[in-house]
Coordinates of C-alpha atoms and ligand atoms in Angstrom, one line a residue:
M1 CA 127.2 107.2 105.3
E2 CA 130.2 104.7 104.5
M3 CA 129.6 101.4 106.1
K4 CA 132.2 100.0 108.3
Y5 CA 133.0 96.3 110.4
V6 CA 133.7 96.7 114.0
C7 CA 135.4 94.2 116.0
N8 CA 133.3 92.2 118.4
E9 CA 136.1 92.4 121.2
C10 CA 138.3 95.8 121.0
G11 CA 135.7 98.2 119.1
K12 CA 138.2 98.7 116.2
K13 CA 136.9 99.6 112.6
Y14 CA 137.9 98.7 109.4
D15 CA 137.0 99.7 105.8
L16 CA 134.6 97.3 104.1
K17 CA 137.5 97.5 100.9
S18 CA 140.5 96.5 102.9
L19 CA 138.5 93.1 103.1
P20 CA 139.7 91.9 106.8
F21 CA 138.3 88.7 107.7
R22 CA 138.9 89.2 111.4
C23 CA 140.3 91.9 113.6
T24 CA 144.3 92.0 114.2
C25 CA 143.1 91.0 118.0
G26 CA 141.7 88.2 116.5
G27 CA 138.2 89.0 117.0
L28 CA 135.1 88.5 115.1
L29 CA 134.2 91.4 113.1
N30 CA 130.5 92.6 113.1
L31 CA 128.9 95.4 110.6
E32 CA 128.5 98.5 112.4
D33 CA 124.9 99.4 112.7
F34 CA 123.7 101.5 109.9
E35 CA 120.8 103.4 109.3
F36 CA 117.8 102.7 107.2
Q37 CA 114.0 103.4 107.0
F38 CA 111.6 100.2 106.8
S39 CA 108.0 100.0 106.7
N40 CA 105.3 97.9 105.2
K41 CA 105.1 100.3 102.5
D42 CA 108.8 99.5 101.5
I43 CA 108.4 96.1 101.0
L44 CA 108.8 95.6 97.0
K45 CA 105.6 93.4 96.6
D46 CA 106.8 92.6 93.3
E47 CA 109.9 91.2 93.7
W48 CA 109.5 87.4 94.7
S49 CA 112.2 86.9 96.9
L50 CA 113.8 88.2 99.8
F51 CA 115.0 91.2 98.1
R52 CA 111.6 92.3 98.7
Y53 CA 113.2 93.6 101.8
I54 CA 115.9 95.4 100.0
K55 CA 115.5 98.8 101.8
A56 CA 116.6 96.7 104.9
L57 CA 119.6 95.2 103.2
P58 CA 123.3 96.8 103.2
L59 CA 123.4 96.9 99.7
E60 CA 124.9 99.7 97.4
N61 CA 121.9 101.8 96.4
N62 CA 121.8 102.1 92.8
C63 CA 123.7 99.0 92.6
N64 CA 121.7 95.8 91.2
L65 CA 124.4 93.7 91.3
W66 CA 122.1 91.2 93.4
K67 CA 119.6 91.0 90.4
D68 CA 122.1 88.8 88.5
I69 CA 123.2 86.4 91.5
S70 CA 119.4 86.1 93.2
M71 CA 117.6 82.8 92.1
G72 CA 114.7 83.7 94.0
E73 CA 115.6 82.4 97.2
G74 CA 113.5 83.5 100.4
L75 CA 109.8 84.0 100.6
T76 CA 109.4 80.2 102.3
P77 CA 105.7 79.1 103.0
M78 CA 104.9 79.0 106.2
V79 CA 102.2 76.3 107.3
P80 CA 100.9 74.4 110.4
L81 CA 102.6 71.3 110.8
N82 CA 99.7 69.3 112.0
N83 CA 95.7 70.8 110.9
D84 CA 94.4 70.4 114.4
N85 CA 97.3 73.2 115.7
P86 CA 97.2 76.6 113.6
N87 CA 100.0 77.6 116.3
L88 CA 102.5 75.3 115.5
L89 CA 104.2 76.8 112.3
V90 CA 106.7 75.3 110.3
K91 CA 108.9 77.2 107.7
L92 CA 110.1 75.7 104.6
D93 CA 113.3 76.8 104.2
Y94 CA 114.4 73.8 102.7
L95 CA 112.5 75.0 99.7
M96 CA 115.4 77.1 98.5
P97 CA 117.7 77.1 95.2
T98 CA 120.4 74.7 97.0
M99 CA 117.6 73.1 99.4
S100 CA 119.0 75.1 102.7
F101 CA 118.3 78.1 104.6
K102 CA 121.9 79.1 103.9
D103 CA 120.8 80.5 100.8
R104 CA 119.5 83.5 103.0
G105 CA 123.2 84.4 103.9
A106 CA 125.3 83.4 100.8
V107 CA 123.3 85.7 98.1
I108 CA 123.8 88.7 100.6
L109 CA 127.4 87.6 101.4
I110 CA 128.2 87.0 97.4
A111 CA 126.3 90.1 96.4
K112 CA 128.4 92.0 98.8
A113 CA 131.6 90.2 97.7
K114 CA 130.8 91.2 93.8
E115 CA 130.1 95.0 94.8
L116 CA 133.9 94.9 96.6
G117 CA 135.3 93.6 93.4
V118 CA 135.9 90.0 94.8
K119 CA 137.4 87.3 92.3
K120 CA 137.6 84.5 94.0
V121 CA 136.1 82.8 97.3
I122 CA 137.1 80.1 99.9
Q123 CA 134.9 78.7 103.0
D124 CA 134.5 76.0 105.1
S125 CA 131.5 74.0 106.1
S126 CA 129.5 70.7 107.1
G127 CA 127.7 71.0 103.9
N128 CA 125.1 73.2 103.6
A129 CA 126.9 76.6 103.6
G130 CA 129.4 75.4 101.3
T131 CA 127.2 74.3 98.6
S132 CA 125.2 77.7 98.7
I133 CA 128.2 79.6 98.5
A134 CA 129.2 77.5 95.8
A135 CA 126.1 77.7 93.9
Y136 CA 126.2 82.0 94.2
A137 CA 129.7 82.4 94.2
H138 CA 129.5 80.9 90.3
R139 CA 126.6 82.7 89.3
A140 CA 128.7 85.9 90.3
G141 CA 131.5 84.2 88.0
M142 CA 133.8 83.9 90.8
A143 CA 136.4 81.1 91.3
C144 CA 135.2 79.1 94.9
D145 CA 137.2 76.7 97.0
I146 CA 135.4 74.9 99.5
Y147 CA 137.0 73.0 102.5
V148 CA 134.5 70.2 104.2
P149 CA 135.4 67.6 106.9
Q150 CA 136.0 64.1 105.7
H151 CA 132.3 62.5 107.2
T152 CA 130.0 65.0 104.9
S153 CA 127.5 63.5 103.2
E154 CA 128.4 62.5 99.7
K155 CA 125.6 63.9 98.5
K156 CA 126.4 67.4 99.8
I157 CA 130.3 67.0 98.5
K158 CA 128.7 66.1 94.8
Q159 CA 126.4 69.0 95.3
I160 CA 129.4 71.4 96.0
S161 CA 131.2 70.5 92.9
A162 CA 128.4 70.3 90.5
H163 CA 128.3 74.2 91.0
G164 CA 131.5 74.4 90.0
A165 CA 133.5 74.9 93.1
V166 CA 136.8 72.8 94.0
V167 CA 136.5 70.8 97.2
H168 CA 139.2 70.0 99.8
V169 CA 137.9 67.4 101.5
V170 CA 140.1 67.5 105.3
K171 CA 141.0 64.3 107.2
G172 CA 139.9 65.3 110.5
S173 CA 137.4 67.2 112.1
R174 CA 135.0 70.2 111.2
E175 CA 137.5 72.4 113.4
D176 CA 140.7 70.9 111.5
T177 CA 138.5 72.1 108.3
A178 CA 138.2 75.3 109.7
R179 CA 141.7 75.6 110.2
A180 CA 142.7 74.2 106.7
A181 CA 140.6 76.8 105.2
L182 CA 141.9 79.9 107.6
A183 CA 145.6 78.8 106.3
A184 CA 144.6 78.9 102.6
V185 CA 143.2 82.6 103.0
E186 CA 146.0 83.8 105.1
R187 CA 148.3 82.5 102.2
G188 CA 146.1 85.0 100.2
D189 CA 144.1 82.3 98.1
G190 CA 141.1 84.1 98.0
F191 CA 138.5 86.0 100.2
Y192 CA 136.7 84.3 103.2
A193 CA 133.5 84.3 102.5
S194 CA 132.7 82.2 105.8
H195 CA 129.3 82.2 106.9
V196 CA 131.0 82.2 110.5
Y197 CA 133.2 84.9 110.2
N198 CA 131.5 87.4 107.8
P199 CA 128.8 89.4 109.1
F200 CA 126.9 89.8 105.7
F201 CA 125.8 86.2 105.8
Y202 CA 123.8 87.6 108.9
Q203 CA 122.1 90.4 106.7
G204 CA 121.0 87.8 104.8
T205 CA 119.7 85.3 107.4
K206 CA 117.8 88.0 109.1
T207 CA 115.1 88.6 106.3
Y208 CA 113.8 85.0 107.9
A209 CA 112.3 87.6 110.7
Y210 CA 111.0 90.2 108.3
E211 CA 109.3 87.2 106.2
I212 CA 107.5 86.0 109.5
Y213 CA 106.8 90.1 110.1
E214 CA 105.0 89.9 106.7
Q215 CA 103.4 86.3 107.2
L216 CA 101.9 87.0 110.2
K217 CA 101.0 90.8 109.5
G218 CA 102.7 91.9 112.3
E219 CA 102.0 89.5 115.0
V220 CA 104.8 88.8 117.2
P221 CA 105.2 84.9 117.7
E222 CA 105.7 83.5 121.4
V223 CA 108.3 81.6 120.6
L224 CA 111.4 80.7 117.6
I225 CA 112.6 77.0 118.0
I226 CA 115.6 77.6 115.8
P227 CA 118.7 74.9 115.6
V228 CA 122.4 76.3 116.6
G229 CA 125.5 75.3 115.6
N230 CA 127.3 78.1 114.2
G231 CA 124.0 80.3 115.0
T232 CA 124.0 82.1 111.6
L233 CA 120.0 81.7 111.8
V234 CA 119.6 82.6 115.6
L235 CA 121.8 85.5 115.0
G236 CA 119.7 86.6 111.9
A237 CA 116.7 86.0 113.7
Y238 CA 117.5 88.2 116.5
Y239 CA 119.3 91.1 114.7
G240 CA 115.7 91.1 111.9
F241 CA 113.2 90.8 114.9
K242 CA 115.2 93.7 117.3
E243 CA 115.3 95.6 113.7
L244 CA 111.5 95.7 113.5
F245 CA 111.5 96.5 117.1
N246 CA 113.5 99.4 116.7
L247 CA 111.8 100.5 114.1
G248 CA 108.2 100.6 116.1
L249 CA 106.9 97.9 113.6
I250 CA 106.4 95.1 116.5
S251 CA 105.4 95.2 120.0
K252 CA 108.7 92.7 121.2
I253 CA 111.4 90.4 120.3
P254 CA 110.3 87.0 120.1
K255 CA 111.4 84.5 122.8
I256 CA 114.3 82.2 120.8
I257 CA 114.6 78.8 122.0
A258 CA 118.1 77.4 120.3
V259 CA 118.6 73.5 120.0
Q260 CA 121.7 71.8 119.9
S261 CA 122.8 68.2 119.6
Q262 CA 123.0 66.3 123.1
N263 CA 126.4 65.0 121.5
C264 CA 128.0 68.2 121.0
A265 CA 126.7 71.1 122.9
P266 CA 129.3 73.6 124.0
I267 CA 126.8 76.3 123.9
Y268 CA 124.1 74.4 125.9
K269 CA 126.7 74.1 128.5
S270 CA 128.0 77.4 129.1
F271 CA 123.9 78.6 129.0
I272 CA 123.2 76.1 132.1
E273 CA 126.2 77.0 133.7
G274 CA 125.5 80.6 133.3
K275 CA 129.0 81.4 131.4
D276 CA 129.2 84.3 129.2
Y277 CA 131.3 82.9 127.0
V278 CA 131.6 79.1 125.3
Q279 CA 134.9 76.7 125.6
E280 CA 135.4 74.3 122.7
T281 CA 134.0 70.9 123.4
V282 CA 134.4 67.5 121.9
N283 CA 131.6 66.5 119.1
T284 CA 131.0 62.5 120.3
G285 CA 129.2 61.9 117.2
T286 CA 125.7 62.7 115.8
L287 CA 123.2 62.2 113.2
A288 CA 122.6 66.1 113.2
E289 CA 126.1 67.2 111.2
G290 CA 124.8 70.7 110.3
I291 CA 125.0 71.7 114.1
A292 CA 128.1 69.9 115.5
I293 CA 130.0 72.6 115.8
A294 CA 132.2 71.7 118.6
D295 CA 133.9 75.4 118.6
P296 CA 131.4 77.9 117.8
K297 CA 133.3 81.4 117.0
R298 CA 130.3 83.7 118.2
G299 CA 129.4 81.6 120.8
K300 CA 129.4 84.6 122.9
Q301 CA 127.2 86.7 120.7
I302 CA 124.7 83.6 120.5
L303 CA 124.5 83.4 124.3
S304 CA 123.9 87.3 124.8
A305 CA 120.8 87.3 121.9
V306 CA 119.2 84.3 123.5
R307 CA 119.2 85.7 126.8
D308 CA 118.5 88.9 125.8
T309 CA 115.0 87.3 124.3
Q310 CA 114.3 85.6 127.8
G311 CA 115.3 82.5 125.6
E312 CA 116.8 79.2 126.3
I313 CA 119.0 76.5 124.9
I314 CA 118.1 73.2 124.9
T315 CA 119.0 70.0 123.2
A316 CA 117.9 66.9 121.1
P317 CA 118.2 63.6 122.4
E318 CA 120.4 61.5 119.8
D319 CA 117.7 58.9 119.8
D320 CA 115.0 60.5 118.8
I321 CA 116.1 62.0 115.9
P322 CA 115.3 59.0 113.2
K323 CA 111.8 59.1 115.0
A324 CA 111.0 62.7 115.0
R325 CA 112.7 62.5 111.4
Q326 CA 109.9 60.0 110.6
Y327 CA 107.1 62.3 112.1
L328 CA 108.0 64.9 109.9
A329 CA 108.0 62.5 106.7
E330 CA 104.7 61.2 107.3
R331 CA 103.0 64.6 107.7
G332 CA 104.8 65.2 104.3
F333 CA 108.0 67.0 105.0
Y334 CA 110.8 65.3 103.8
I335 CA 114.2 66.9 105.9
E336 CA 117.6 66.4 106.6
P337 CA 118.3 64.7 110.1
T338 CA 119.8 68.1 111.5
T339 CA 116.3 69.6 111.0
A340 CA 114.6 66.5 112.6
A341 CA 116.8 67.4 116.1
T342 CA 115.3 70.7 116.5
F343 CA 112.0 68.6 116.5
A344 CA 113.4 66.2 118.6
G345 CA 114.6 68.7 121.2
Y346 CA 111.4 70.9 120.9
F347 CA 109.1 67.8 121.8
K348 CA 111.2 67.0 124.6
Y349 CA 111.0 70.1 126.0
V350 CA 107.1 70.6 125.9
K351 CA 107.1 67.2 127.8
E352 CA 109.3 68.0 130.4
N353 CA 108.0 71.5 130.9
N354 CA 104.4 70.8 130.5
Y355 CA 104.6 73.7 127.6
H356 CA 101.4 75.0 126.3
P357 CA 102.1 77.8 124.2
E358 CA 99.5 80.2 123.8
G359 CA 100.8 81.9 120.9
K360 CA 102.7 81.0 117.5
V361 CA 105.3 78.5 117.6
I362 CA 107.5 78.8 114.4
I363 CA 110.2 76.0 113.6
P364 CA 112.1 76.4 110.3
L365 CA 112.7 73.5 108.3
C366 CA 116.3 74.2 107.5
G367 CA 117.4 71.5 104.8
S368 CA 115.9 68.8 102.4
G369 CA 115.9 65.2 103.0
L370 CA 117.3 64.7 99.8
K371 CA 120.9 66.0 100.8
T372 CA 121.7 63.0 103.3
D373 CA 120.7 59.1 102.9
Ligands
PLP1 C1 123.7 75.2 108.7 C2 122.3 74.4 109.3 C3 121.9 74.5 110.7 C4 122.5 74.9 111.8 O1 122.8 76.3 111.5 P1 124.5 77.4 112.3 O2 124.3 78.8 111.7 O3 125.6 76.7 112.2 O4 123.6 77.4 113.6 C5 120.9 73.9 110.9 N1 120.7 73.3 110.1 C6 120.8 72.9 108.6 C7 119.7 72.2 107.9 C8 121.9 73.9 108.4 O5 122.4 73.7 107.4
ZN2 ZN1 139.7 93.6 118.0

């Protein structure tokens, strides 16, 4: 059966080969549900990357292009944050080839683009997604243009150009940057390898769920704490656990608590107001640059996913971010401020709600501290 894109707004379907990046109605594209069989015995135990779940991934059968592109991404360790609490686990997603979880999505998106014959990709990012796309695109032999906002950390910009991409620094906000990249795509400059628009990215981030499933031997965590800007990890984790549930491999879908920055919290705002769509807000400045997304294009989907898990959206107090970063560093984990924000948000939640989870709580360490100052 041929896989298709389907518009999130009007349901119109598109061939993958026509390389659309959104619907003519302006809606974002999802991947149409595809059938696959997957159980424990389908895990490729000798493949030490997220491709051990290849049976659940939407790549061409009999096509091994991914083998030339993979750098062993995924399969990250999951360990207790503190020895005295075996239930609070951190998943070390900063231990990836380009030092952030974005490699999960980028490797699948680029492998698919390669299958579709793409020669040049364009992407915009606040840093880590651009780095990841740049690395995999170059490995796949594609040209790559990455658009970043002017306030992106110097180190991330250096890393992107080191991978062989052309970096366009856009004067203005993250949203201006997205508009500049879109204009280039509309001019016909290349394939839009966007982690926001392209649904294959989410097929990669869903392996976060498959790994937790394998690492916990099927035990369902009580809650997943996940940072949310554009929602690539929130939606990926949700899709992954939903698939595992639909396959009959787990008894329920874990609750997702998503964390926004206090100073840029459009999804949080809609959540507490009980709305089912998200309005653009203004980023008033935050250390958590990786989640500072004022206009999250998949806001509606994020709200509905979080609500479907009986989850919540919370915010990270800005002043607590440096403290949380230090707290993690003193436990051996050197992570970037955006990741510290996830903890700042969770610690506040625990305190305010007197929260004593009985099951496992899993928090991802999304980006390396070496990426920022
Ligand atoms: C991208 C990123 C996030 C947020 O992911 P979204 O897809 O925007 O929700 C969080 N932390 C780090 C380190 C990131 O790179
Ligand atoms: Zn449409």
